[in-house]
Tab-separated table of C-alpha atoms in Angstrom:
chain	number	residue	atom	x	y	z
A	218	MET	CA	-25.133	7.851	-28.441
A	219	ALA	CA	-24.937	6.501	-31.950
A	220	LEU	CA	-22.413	3.876	-30.924
A	221	LEU	CA	-24.681	2.149	-28.426
A	222	THR	CA	-28.286	1.128	-28.674
A	223	LYS	CA	-30.565	2.474	-25.972
A	224	LYS	CA	-30.601	-0.875	-24.222
A	225	ASP	CA	-26.813	-1.117	-24.259
A	226	ALA	CA	-26.384	2.428	-22.977
A	227	SER	CA	-28.624	1.679	-20.034
A	228	LEU	CA	-26.136	-1.010	-19.001
A	229	ILE	CA	-23.718	1.793	-18.268
A	230	THR	CA	-26.082	4.448	-16.954
A	231	ASP	CA	-28.301	2.317	-14.699
A	232	PRO	CA	-25.580	1.318	-12.215
A	233	LEU	CA	-24.588	4.971	-11.910
A	234	ALA	CA	-27.923	5.867	-10.396
A	235	ASP	CA	-30.995	3.709	-9.818
A	236	ASN	CA	-29.206	0.369	-9.812
A	237	ASN	CA	-26.009	1.397	-8.065
A	238	PRO	CA	-23.986	-1.593	-6.850
A	239	ILE	CA	-23.224	-0.069	-3.463
A	240	THR	CA	-26.318	1.909	-2.532
A	241	ILE	CA	-28.980	-0.274	-4.168
A	242	GLN	CA	-27.506	-3.759	-4.638
A	243	VAL	CA	-25.441	-3.349	-1.441
A	244	LEU	CA	-22.389	-5.081	-2.945
A	245	GLY	CA	-18.784	-4.165	-2.293
A	246	ILE	CA	-19.536	-2.479	1.023
A	247	CYS	CA	-16.462	-3.992	2.673
A	248	SER	CA	-13.969	-2.253	0.413
A	249	ALA	CA	-16.024	0.938	0.535
A	250	LEU	CA	-15.417	0.978	4.276
A	251	ALA	CA	-11.794	-0.047	4.197
A	252	ILE	CA	-10.110	2.232	1.727
A	253	THR	CA	-12.101	5.462	1.569
A	254	ALA	CA	-10.204	7.332	4.283
A	255	GLU	CA	-8.274	9.004	1.471
A	256	LEU	CA	-9.492	10.290	-1.874
A	257	LYS	CA	-6.426	9.012	-3.706
A	258	ALA	CA	-6.950	5.453	-2.495
A	259	SER	CA	-10.600	5.633	-3.576
A	260	VAL	CA	-9.675	6.697	-7.096
A	261	VAL	CA	-6.973	4.033	-7.450
A	262	MET	CA	-9.345	1.339	-6.208
A	263	ALA	CA	-12.089	2.508	-8.579
A	264	ILE	CA	-9.745	2.310	-11.579
A	265	SER	CA	-8.460	-1.136	-10.567
A	266	VAL	CA	-11.973	-2.501	-10.200
A	267	LEU	CA	-12.949	-0.932	-13.523
A	268	PHE	CA	-10.227	-2.895	-15.266
A	269	VAL	CA	-10.718	-6.217	-13.497
A	270	LEU	CA	-14.511	-6.149	-13.701
A	271	SER	CA	-14.747	-5.226	-17.386
A	272	VAL	CA	-12.095	-7.694	-18.575
A	273	GLY	CA	-13.268	-10.415	-16.174
A	274	ASN	CA	-16.853	-10.013	-17.357
A	275	VAL	CA	-15.731	-10.514	-20.969
A	276	VAL	CA	-13.659	-13.600	-20.126
A	277	ILE	CA	-16.474	-15.208	-18.145
A	278	SER	CA	-18.965	-14.331	-20.849
A	279	LEU	CA	-16.793	-15.991	-23.533
A	280	MET	CA	-16.535	-19.112	-21.377
A	281	ARG	CA	-20.178	-19.117	-20.271
A	282	ASN	CA	-21.249	-22.066	-22.409
A	283	ILE	CA	-18.436	-24.384	-21.393
A	284	ILE	CA	-18.225	-23.678	-17.645
A	285	PRO	CA	-19.603	-26.615	-15.652
A	286	SER	CA	-22.297	-25.143	-13.408
A	287	LYS	CA	-21.159	-27.199	-10.404
A	288	ILE	CA	-17.815	-25.457	-10.171
A	289	ARG	CA	-18.710	-22.098	-11.700
A	290	ILE	CA	-17.955	-20.105	-8.540
A	291	ILE	CA	-14.444	-21.582	-8.367
A	292	VAL	CA	-13.911	-20.863	-12.062
A	293	GLN	CA	-14.977	-17.258	-11.512
A	294	LEU	CA	-12.631	-16.941	-8.577
A	295	ILE	CA	-9.720	-18.287	-10.620
A	296	VAL	CA	-10.412	-15.823	-13.429
A	297	VAL	CA	-10.431	-12.866	-11.024
A	298	ALA	CA	-7.352	-14.038	-9.171
A	299	THR	CA	-5.421	-14.665	-12.382
A	300	LEU	CA	-6.303	-11.252	-13.807
A	301	VAL	CA	-5.327	-9.493	-10.612
A	302	ILE	CA	-1.996	-11.316	-10.355
A	303	ILE	CA	-1.145	-10.587	-13.997
A	304	VAL	CA	-1.902	-6.902	-13.540
A	305	ASP	CA	0.128	-6.820	-10.339
A	306	GLN	CA	3.171	-8.487	-11.936
A	307	VAL	CA	3.101	-6.319	-15.047
A	308	LEU	CA	2.861	-3.175	-12.925
A	309	LYS	CA	5.736	-4.341	-10.735
A	310	ALA	CA	7.903	-4.777	-13.807
A	311	PHE	CA	6.957	-1.664	-15.746
A	312	ALA	CA	5.383	0.810	-13.309
A	313	TYR	CA	6.942	-0.006	-9.979
A	314	GLU	CA	5.813	3.154	-8.169
A	315	LEU	CA	2.201	2.611	-9.127
A	316	SER	CA	2.327	-1.038	-8.121
A	317	LYS	CA	3.334	-0.040	-4.607
A	318	THR	CA	0.317	2.212	-4.293
A	319	LEU	CA	-1.891	-0.593	-5.571
A	320	SER	CA	-0.482	-3.481	-3.563
A	321	VAL	CA	-2.903	-2.930	-0.680
A	322	PHE	CA	-5.870	-3.323	-3.000
A	323	VAL	CA	-4.877	-6.490	-4.798
A	324	GLY	CA	-6.318	-8.761	-2.130
A	325	LEU	CA	-9.361	-6.564	-1.774
A	326	ILE	CA	-10.172	-6.764	-5.477
A	327	ILE	CA	-10.165	-10.569	-5.488
A	328	THR	CA	-12.647	-10.669	-2.637
A	329	ASN	CA	-14.777	-7.791	-3.881
A	330	CYS	CA	-18.325	-9.117	-4.075
A	331	ILE	CA	-19.251	-6.763	-6.931
A	332	ILE	CA	-16.974	-8.744	-9.214
A	333	MET	CA	-18.338	-12.164	-8.304
A	334	GLY	CA	-21.828	-10.689	-8.216
A	335	ARG	CA	-21.639	-9.357	-11.785
A	336	PHE	CA	-20.015	-12.556	-13.112
A	337	GLU	CA	-22.775	-14.626	-11.578
A	338	ALA	CA	-25.705	-12.332	-12.328
A	339	PHE	CA	-24.756	-10.978	-15.725
A	340	ALA	CA	-21.735	-12.379	-17.537
A	341	LEU	CA	-22.898	-16.010	-17.277
A	342	GLY	CA	-26.054	-15.167	-19.201
A	343	ASN	CA	-25.006	-12.502	-21.690
A	344	GLY	CA	-22.661	-11.972	-24.635
A	345	PRO	CA	-19.163	-10.474	-24.335
A	346	TRP	CA	-19.999	-6.956	-25.567
A	347	ARG	CA	-22.973	-6.510	-23.252
A	348	SER	CA	-20.965	-8.011	-20.400
A	349	PHE	CA	-18.147	-5.578	-21.067
A	350	LEU	CA	-20.572	-2.638	-20.886
A	351	ASP	CA	-22.133	-4.056	-17.746
A	352	GLY	CA	-18.671	-4.306	-16.172
A	353	ILE	CA	-17.824	-0.719	-17.057
A	354	GLY	CA	-21.171	0.534	-15.765
A	355	ASN	CA	-21.033	-1.271	-12.457
A	356	ALA	CA	-17.405	-0.355	-11.827
A	357	LEU	CA	-18.216	3.299	-12.519
A	358	GLY	CA	-21.230	3.145	-10.212
A	359	TYR	CA	-19.000	1.650	-7.540
A	360	GLY	CA	-16.279	4.224	-8.203
A	361	VAL	CA	-18.632	7.195	-7.969
A	362	ILE	CA	-19.729	6.206	-4.469
A	363	LEU	CA	-16.126	5.482	-3.442
A	364	VAL	CA	-14.998	8.912	-4.591
A	365	ILE	CA	-17.902	10.692	-2.867
A	366	VAL	CA	-17.249	8.860	0.399
A	367	GLY	CA	-13.481	9.381	0.103
A	368	PHE	CA	-13.977	13.093	-0.565
A	369	PHE	CA	-15.996	13.700	2.591
A	370	ARG	CA	-13.908	11.445	4.807
A	371	GLU	CA	-10.595	12.970	3.810
A	372	LEU	CA	-11.907	16.539	3.872
A	373	LEU	CA	-13.627	16.300	7.261
A	374	GLY	CA	-11.224	13.812	8.826
A	375	SER	CA	-7.831	15.134	7.764
A	376	GLY	CA	-8.613	18.535	6.225
A	377	THR	CA	-6.864	17.511	3.010
A	378	LEU	CA	-7.793	16.398	-0.521
A	379	PHE	CA	-5.451	14.090	-2.429
A	380	GLY	CA	-3.024	14.773	0.432
A	381	TYR	CA	-2.986	18.555	-0.110
A	382	PRO	CA	-4.138	20.653	2.842
A	383	VAL	CA	-7.204	22.630	1.809
A	384	LEU	CA	-8.413	23.916	5.164
A	385	GLY	CA	-5.120	25.206	6.571
A	386	ASN	CA	-2.610	23.682	8.945
A	387	PRO	CA	-4.120	22.071	12.070
A	388	ILE	CA	-0.876	22.179	14.068
A	389	GLU	CA	0.121	25.753	13.334
A	390	LYS	CA	-3.550	26.846	13.471
A	391	THR	CA	-3.790	28.590	10.122
A	392	GLY	CA	-6.749	28.933	7.731
A	393	LEU	CA	-10.004	27.555	9.078
A	394	TYR	CA	-8.213	26.164	12.134
A	395	SER	CA	-7.445	29.687	13.380
A	396	ILE	CA	-11.133	30.223	14.195
A	397	GLY	CA	-11.390	27.036	16.245
A	398	TYR	CA	-12.235	24.407	13.602
A	399	GLU	CA	-10.985	20.907	14.391
A	400	ASN	CA	-10.604	17.807	12.208
A	401	ASN	CA	-13.128	15.116	13.035
A	402	GLY	CA	-11.027	12.067	13.899
A	403	PHE	CA	-14.125	9.887	13.668
A	404	MET	CA	-14.265	10.402	9.904
A	405	ILE	CA	-11.057	8.489	9.251
A	406	ILE	CA	-12.172	5.315	11.000
A	407	PRO	CA	-14.293	2.791	9.049
A	408	PRO	CA	-17.674	3.315	10.793
A	409	ALA	CA	-17.745	6.830	9.355
A	410	ALA	CA	-17.931	5.303	5.873
A	411	LEU	CA	-21.116	3.478	6.856
A	412	ILE	CA	-22.676	6.757	7.921
A	413	VAL	CA	-21.661	8.541	4.714
A	414	VAL	CA	-22.963	5.644	2.582
A	415	GLY	CA	-26.141	5.711	4.671
A	416	ILE	CA	-26.646	9.398	3.968
A	417	ILE	CA	-26.110	8.812	0.233
A	418	ILE	CA	-28.721	6.025	0.294
A	419	TRP	CA	-31.107	8.295	2.199
A	420	VAL	CA	-30.697	11.177	-0.267
A	421	GLN	CA	-31.022	8.851	-3.242
A	422	ARG	CA	-34.214	7.233	-1.972
A	423	SER	CA	-35.909	10.428	-0.935
A	424	ARG	CA	-35.336	11.797	-4.435
A	425	ASN	CA	-36.693	8.637	-6.031
A	426	PRO	CA	-39.350	7.018	-3.783
A	427	ALA	CA	-39.692	4.131	-6.262
A	428	LEU	CA	-36.461	2.720	-4.841
A	429	VAL	CA	-37.937	2.306	-1.377
A	430	GLU	CA	-39.001	-1.279	-0.696
A	431	ASP	CA	-42.255	-1.577	1.237
A	432	HIS	CA	-41.925	-3.965	4.109
B	78	MET	CA	-21.965	-28.825	-30.981
B	79	SER	CA	-23.467	-29.249	-27.596
B	80	ILE	CA	-21.546	-30.516	-24.605
B	81	ASN	CA	-23.193	-31.916	-21.515
B	82	THR	CA	-21.571	-29.641	-18.953
B	83	ASP	CA	-23.288	-31.389	-16.044
B	84	LYS	CA	-21.383	-34.656	-16.331
B	85	ASN	CA	-18.899	-35.335	-13.539
B	86	SER	CA	-16.187	-36.400	-15.961
B	87	TYR	CA	-16.545	-33.140	-17.881
B	88	THR	CA	-16.279	-31.140	-14.660
B	89	VAL	CA	-13.078	-32.919	-13.666
B	90	VAL	CA	-11.496	-32.527	-17.119
B	91	PHE	CA	-12.506	-28.864	-17.281
B	92	ALA	CA	-10.989	-28.172	-13.869
B	93	ALA	CA	-7.772	-29.978	-14.769
B	94	VAL	CA	-7.376	-28.155	-18.094
B	95	MET	CA	-8.131	-24.819	-16.468
B	96	VAL	CA	-5.540	-25.377	-13.751
B	97	VAL	CA	-2.889	-26.299	-16.318
B	98	ILE	CA	-3.644	-23.271	-18.498
B	99	VAL	CA	-3.779	-20.786	-15.612
B	100	GLY	CA	-0.765	-22.340	-13.910
B	101	SER	CA	1.465	-22.210	-16.949
B	102	LEU	CA	0.283	-18.710	-17.828
B	103	LEU	CA	1.212	-17.417	-14.375
B	104	ALA	CA	4.492	-19.322	-14.290
B	105	PHE	CA	5.425	-17.888	-17.678
B	106	MET	CA	4.519	-14.350	-16.571
B	107	SER	CA	6.444	-14.707	-13.355
B	108	SER	CA	9.651	-16.064	-14.889
B	109	SER	CA	9.710	-13.623	-17.785
B	110	LEU	CA	9.226	-10.601	-15.545
B	111	LYS	CA	11.385	-11.797	-12.648
B	112	ASP	CA	14.581	-9.974	-13.626
B	113	ARG	CA	12.874	-6.671	-14.226
B	114	ILE	CA	11.046	-6.890	-10.905
B	115	ALA	CA	14.231	-7.783	-9.027
B	116	GLU	CA	16.000	-4.804	-10.583
B	117	ASN	CA	13.168	-2.465	-9.599
B	118	GLU	CA	13.321	-3.762	-6.049
B	119	ARG	CA	17.078	-3.254	-5.922
B	120	PHE	CA	16.772	0.354	-7.108
B	121	GLU	CA	14.064	0.961	-4.564
B	122	LYS	CA	16.296	-0.278	-1.770
B	123	GLN	CA	19.105	2.003	-2.909
B	124	GLN	CA	16.696	4.931	-3.059
B	125	ASN	CA	15.447	4.191	0.457
B	126	ILE	CA	18.971	3.951	1.876
B	127	LEU	CA	20.040	7.208	0.244
B	128	TYR	CA	16.842	8.874	1.422
B	129	ALA	CA	17.578	7.938	5.035
B	130	MET	CA	20.991	9.630	4.865
B	131	GLY	CA	19.482	12.749	3.348
B	132	VAL	CA	20.306	12.182	-0.308
B	133	ASN	CA	17.016	12.886	-2.049
B	134	GLU	CA	15.240	15.266	-4.357
B	135	ASN	CA	12.872	16.770	-1.819
B	136	VAL	CA	11.807	20.221	-2.894
B	137	ASP	CA	9.131	21.371	-0.499
B	138	GLU	CA	7.804	20.440	2.915
B	139	GLY	CA	5.193	17.984	1.777
B	140	SER	CA	6.272	15.004	-0.225
B	141	VAL	CA	8.942	12.323	-0.361
B	142	ASN	CA	11.074	12.503	-3.508
B	143	PHE	CA	13.748	9.887	-4.082
B	144	VAL	CA	16.808	10.158	-6.277
B	145	SER	CA	15.441	9.157	-9.686
B	146	THR	CA	15.779	5.517	-10.756
B	147	ASP	CA	18.145	6.198	-13.644
B	148	LYS	CA	20.612	8.022	-11.392
B	149	VAL	CA	20.279	5.960	-8.257
B	150	GLU	CA	22.962	3.361	-8.971
B	151	GLY	CA	25.624	6.039	-9.554
B	152	GLU	CA	24.612	8.086	-6.524
B	153	PHE	CA	24.611	4.971	-4.379
B	154	LYS	CA	28.226	4.286	-5.354
B	155	THR	CA	29.172	7.902	-4.653
B	156	TYR	CA	27.670	8.196	-1.200
B	157	ILE	CA	27.939	4.695	0.228
B	158	LYS	CA	31.615	4.207	1.003
B	159	LYS	CA	31.561	0.853	2.697
B	160	GLN	CA	29.123	-2.000	3.064
B	161	LEU	CA	29.789	-4.095	6.127
B	162	VAL	CA	28.516	-7.459	7.247
B	163	ILE	CA	28.627	-7.927	10.996
B	164	GLU	CA	28.640	-11.542	12.141
B	165	GLY	CA	29.174	-11.709	15.881
B	166	ASP	CA	32.618	-10.129	16.408
B	167	GLN	CA	33.608	-10.526	12.764
B	168	VAL	CA	33.196	-7.515	10.500
B	169	SER	CA	33.738	-8.003	6.784
B	170	GLU	CA	33.087	-5.972	3.658
B	171	ASP	CA	30.641	-7.034	0.980
B	172	ASP	CA	29.473	-4.957	-1.980
B	173	HIS	CA	26.071	-6.556	-1.908
B	174	ALA	CA	25.486	-6.291	1.829
B	175	TYR	CA	22.502	-4.001	1.281
B	176	LEU	CA	20.650	-6.836	-0.426
B	177	ILE	CA	20.746	-9.041	2.681
B	178	ASP	CA	17.222	-9.875	3.781
B	179	MET	CA	16.739	-8.416	7.273
B	180	LYS	CA	13.626	-10.515	7.866
B	181	LYS	CA	15.681	-13.720	7.676
B	182	GLN	CA	18.510	-12.348	9.786
B	183	MET	CA	16.136	-11.189	12.508
B	184	ALA	CA	14.562	-14.636	12.588
B	185	ILE	CA	18.043	-16.159	12.962
B	186	ALA	CA	18.830	-13.750	15.793
B	187	LYS	CA	15.579	-14.697	17.548
B	188	LYS	CA	16.594	-18.364	17.495
B	189	GLY	CA	19.734	-17.402	19.397
B	190	GLU	CA	22.110	-17.969	16.478
B	191	THR	CA	24.484	-15.387	15.034
B	192	PRO	CA	22.896	-13.341	12.237
B	193	LYS	CA	24.728	-11.701	9.330
B	194	LEU	CA	23.854	-8.054	9.798
B	195	PRO	CA	24.326	-5.557	6.991
B	196	LEU	CA	25.492	-2.061	7.916
B	197	LEU	CA	26.081	0.699	5.395
B	198	VAL	CA	28.648	3.394	5.939
B	199	GLY	CA	27.866	6.528	3.993
B	200	GLU	CA	29.669	9.815	3.644
B	201	LYS	CA	28.090	13.156	2.869
B	202	ASP	CA	29.649	16.615	3.243
B	203	GLY	CA	32.604	15.118	5.097
B	204	GLU	CA	30.446	13.444	7.728
B	205	THR	CA	30.137	9.708	8.256
B	206	PHE	CA	26.733	8.086	8.527
B	207	TYR	CA	25.914	4.614	9.773
B	208	ILE	CA	22.788	3.297	8.132
B	209	ILE	CA	20.967	0.412	9.774
B	210	PRO	CA	18.232	-1.572	8.038
B	211	MET	CA	15.200	-2.357	10.165
B	212	TYR	CA	12.368	-4.846	9.920
B	213	GLY	CA	9.300	-5.288	12.091
B	214	LYS	CA	5.553	-5.759	12.377
B	215	GLY	CA	2.819	-3.151	11.984
B	216	LEU	CA	-0.881	-3.712	12.480
B	217	TRP	CA	-1.644	-5.784	9.386
B	218	ASP	CA	1.663	-6.770	7.906
B	219	ALA	CA	5.382	-6.110	7.701
B	220	ILE	CA	6.967	-2.698	8.202
B	221	TRP	CA	10.591	-1.910	7.453
B	222	GLY	CA	12.942	0.973	7.032
B	223	PHE	CA	16.389	2.484	7.409
B	224	ILE	CA	17.801	4.716	10.119
B	225	ALA	CA	20.890	6.861	9.569
B	226	LEU	CA	23.022	7.697	12.623
B	227	ASP	CA	26.078	9.893	12.965
B	228	LYS	CA	29.037	9.343	15.300
B	229	THR	CA	27.189	10.844	18.288
B	230	MET	CA	24.342	8.337	17.781
B	231	THR	CA	21.998	11.119	16.735
B	232	VAL	CA	19.438	10.261	14.079
B	233	ARG	CA	20.161	12.143	10.859
B	234	GLY	CA	17.283	10.710	8.890
B	235	VAL	CA	14.938	7.764	8.604
B	236	TYR	CA	12.895	6.049	5.984
B	237	PHE	CA	9.913	3.845	6.785
B	238	ASP	CA	7.772	1.726	4.533
B	239	HIS	CA	5.038	-0.826	5.024
B	240	LYS	CA	3.270	-3.595	3.208
B	241	GLY	CA	-0.338	-3.044	4.104
B	242	GLU	CA	-1.012	-0.543	6.874
B	243	THR	CA	-4.367	1.255	6.811
B	244	PRO	CA	-4.408	4.109	4.274
B	245	GLY	CA	-4.834	7.443	6.040
B	246	LEU	CA	-3.808	5.994	9.409
B	247	GLY	CA	-0.863	3.609	9.850
B	248	ALA	CA	0.190	4.089	6.239
B	249	ASN	CA	1.218	7.628	7.196
B	250	ILE	CA	4.463	6.355	8.719
B	251	LYS	CA	5.967	6.951	5.277
B	252	GLN	CA	4.839	10.576	5.215
B	253	ARG	CA	7.360	13.373	5.559
B	254	TYR	CA	5.793	14.923	8.670
B	255	PHE	CA	6.214	11.679	10.578
B	256	MET	CA	9.683	10.696	9.333
B	257	ASP	CA	11.101	14.211	9.690
B	258	ASP	CA	10.303	14.172	13.403
B	259	PHE	CA	12.989	11.556	13.994
B	260	THR	CA	15.801	13.738	12.720
B	261	GLY	CA	17.866	15.127	15.592
B	262	GLU	CA	16.612	12.656	18.196
B	263	SER	CA	19.244	10.604	19.990
B	264	ILE	CA	19.000	6.843	20.350
B	265	LEU	CA	21.018	7.074	23.564
B	266	LYS	CA	19.656	7.738	27.020
B	267	GLY	CA	22.722	8.281	29.142
B	268	ASP	CA	24.867	5.399	28.018
B	269	GLU	CA	22.042	3.084	27.123
B	270	TYR	CA	20.882	2.324	23.601
B	271	VAL	CA	17.152	2.811	24.080
B	272	GLY	CA	16.071	3.771	20.557
B	273	ILE	CA	13.165	6.131	19.915
B	274	THR	CA	9.599	5.660	21.086
B	275	VAL	CA	6.569	6.729	19.093
B	276	ALA	CA	4.665	8.219	22.006
B	277	LYS	CA	1.082	9.320	22.479
B	278	GLY	CA	0.579	12.361	24.660
B	279	ASN	CA	4.168	13.481	24.872
B	280	ASN	CA	2.817	17.036	24.582
B	281	ASP	CA	5.268	17.825	21.852
B	282	PRO	CA	3.418	17.850	18.506
B	283	LEU	CA	5.973	20.165	16.896
B	284	ASN	CA	8.764	17.930	18.159
B	285	ASN	CA	10.854	20.666	19.739
B	286	GLU	CA	12.273	18.441	22.466
B	287	LYS	CA	15.074	16.510	20.825
B	288	ASP	CA	16.497	14.808	23.919
B	289	ASP	CA	13.484	12.851	25.136
B	290	ASN	CA	13.889	9.770	22.901
B	291	GLU	CA	10.283	10.318	21.816
B	292	VAL	CA	8.434	11.468	18.714
B	293	ASP	CA	4.749	12.359	18.481
B	294	ALA	CA	2.480	9.451	17.491
B	295	LEU	CA	0.036	9.335	14.587
B	296	ALA	CA	-3.605	9.648	15.622
B	297	GLY	CA	-5.541	6.443	15.041
B	298	ALA	CA	-2.435	4.354	14.376
B	299	THR	CA	-1.437	3.149	17.837
B	300	ILE	CA	-0.408	-0.364	16.851
B	301	THR	CA	1.561	0.713	13.794
B	302	GLY	CA	3.315	3.315	15.966
B	303	ASN	CA	4.150	0.737	18.610
B	304	GLY	CA	5.454	-1.472	15.806
B	305	VAL	CA	7.793	1.312	14.681
B	306	SER	CA	9.076	1.784	18.263
B	307	ALA	CA	9.654	-1.944	18.665
B	308	MET	CA	11.345	-2.202	15.276
B	309	ILE	CA	13.832	0.580	16.080
B	310	LYS	CA	14.544	-0.855	19.497
B	311	GLU	CA	15.097	-4.369	18.199
B	312	SER	CA	17.432	-3.334	15.386
B	313	ILE	CA	19.460	-0.979	17.583
B	314	ASN	CA	19.795	-3.824	20.039
B	315	LEU	CA	21.288	-6.096	17.384
B	316	TYR	CA	23.793	-3.454	16.287
B	317	LYS	CA	24.682	-1.876	19.609
B	318	ASP	CA	27.900	-3.825	20.135
B	319	TYR	CA	29.235	-2.563	16.845
B	320	LEU	CA	27.858	0.941	17.328
B	321	LYS	CA	29.718	1.195	20.659
B	322	THR	CA	32.986	0.738	18.792
B	323	VAL	CA	32.310	3.661	16.434
B	324	SER	CA	30.435	5.948	18.819
B	325	ALA	CA	32.274	9.159	19.636
B	326	LYS	CA	30.535	9.498	22.973
């Protein structure tokens, strides 16, 4: 990586693994539960957060010296909300189909605690370029978990991936269903996401015991 | 240059300036994009209406494919022969009837006043279709759609959409396998306009029974399904006086 210094590169790579926003910082859990029943929704949400978090981080970072500390949370909220509304309007005008897929997530992005968390913890104290990288890194870390959870929930819950049947037809009993396999209806309801996230956290911490807090 | 950002006066001025900047930015965005958005919404409505009466570009079993946006206006003119507005006993024609907001009209009907109900009369392969717009409530937010009936009050196609039903569960009302089930069902039971119920445990997952006024429900989406049943029932109820005059039965 000639483009980035080692320190800058770690802003992107850390959140992907040992400082993951979902599994380590435990931020953004609510949306991870809500929208991961389908892989497609997970991917769309990940991309939306990537955009809002990276641009929002830059905007907050540019304003960091003039934001009054008393109302900084409100200022952050306004920046997120404005960005999300602009994106939504532009998509509605120029990519109507896509905007319909996204509409469910608009509200969820504004309330996503990863975004406020990164503004507060990073962008307020760092320059625009580093904040941009931090936004990209954290959004990717968030997205990776979303996609993993979405993959297992859609595969085990509906027997499809991106809406395409991969295990056969459950009604006509073809493919895997012909030997008695059944979809697990539990996987498409939100508590299943908690279990999948829990397993990811378990795997991650048993591979790297340094992450385990001693209480 | 250093500013004391802790002063109350600074905080107030900052907030005021920020509100003005953000407010005018959003207002500018909204007014400059308004026409484009309205046009997109109009095309979408035309696509939905045509889809309900079976004019679409579906190729396989799986996905919903509308008439493409650049062709939709022409196709809409070709297939939709008449647009009616039903106001009590009065029936008039209006070329923009399909743009009438069903949400408002249903609210008017609930208050006991006379709503202006849009009804689209389409023609395809020599057959006449009556297309009724519907509007109702799902689990989280609004659901709406169109139902196309022929002269015998048999459903020839439906289209459902929603604002914010749960992805993977209630959101599946706009999937082919759910919408296709409605085709061939009758909204009549004897002489009564009962609509179609989204039923759990009707023991008919392949939907072979077409005379039971029931389609198979979506697993995990009970409330959305009930919303669809209620929406169909309510709309049919509003239109039944007119439908009786065109029904061949």
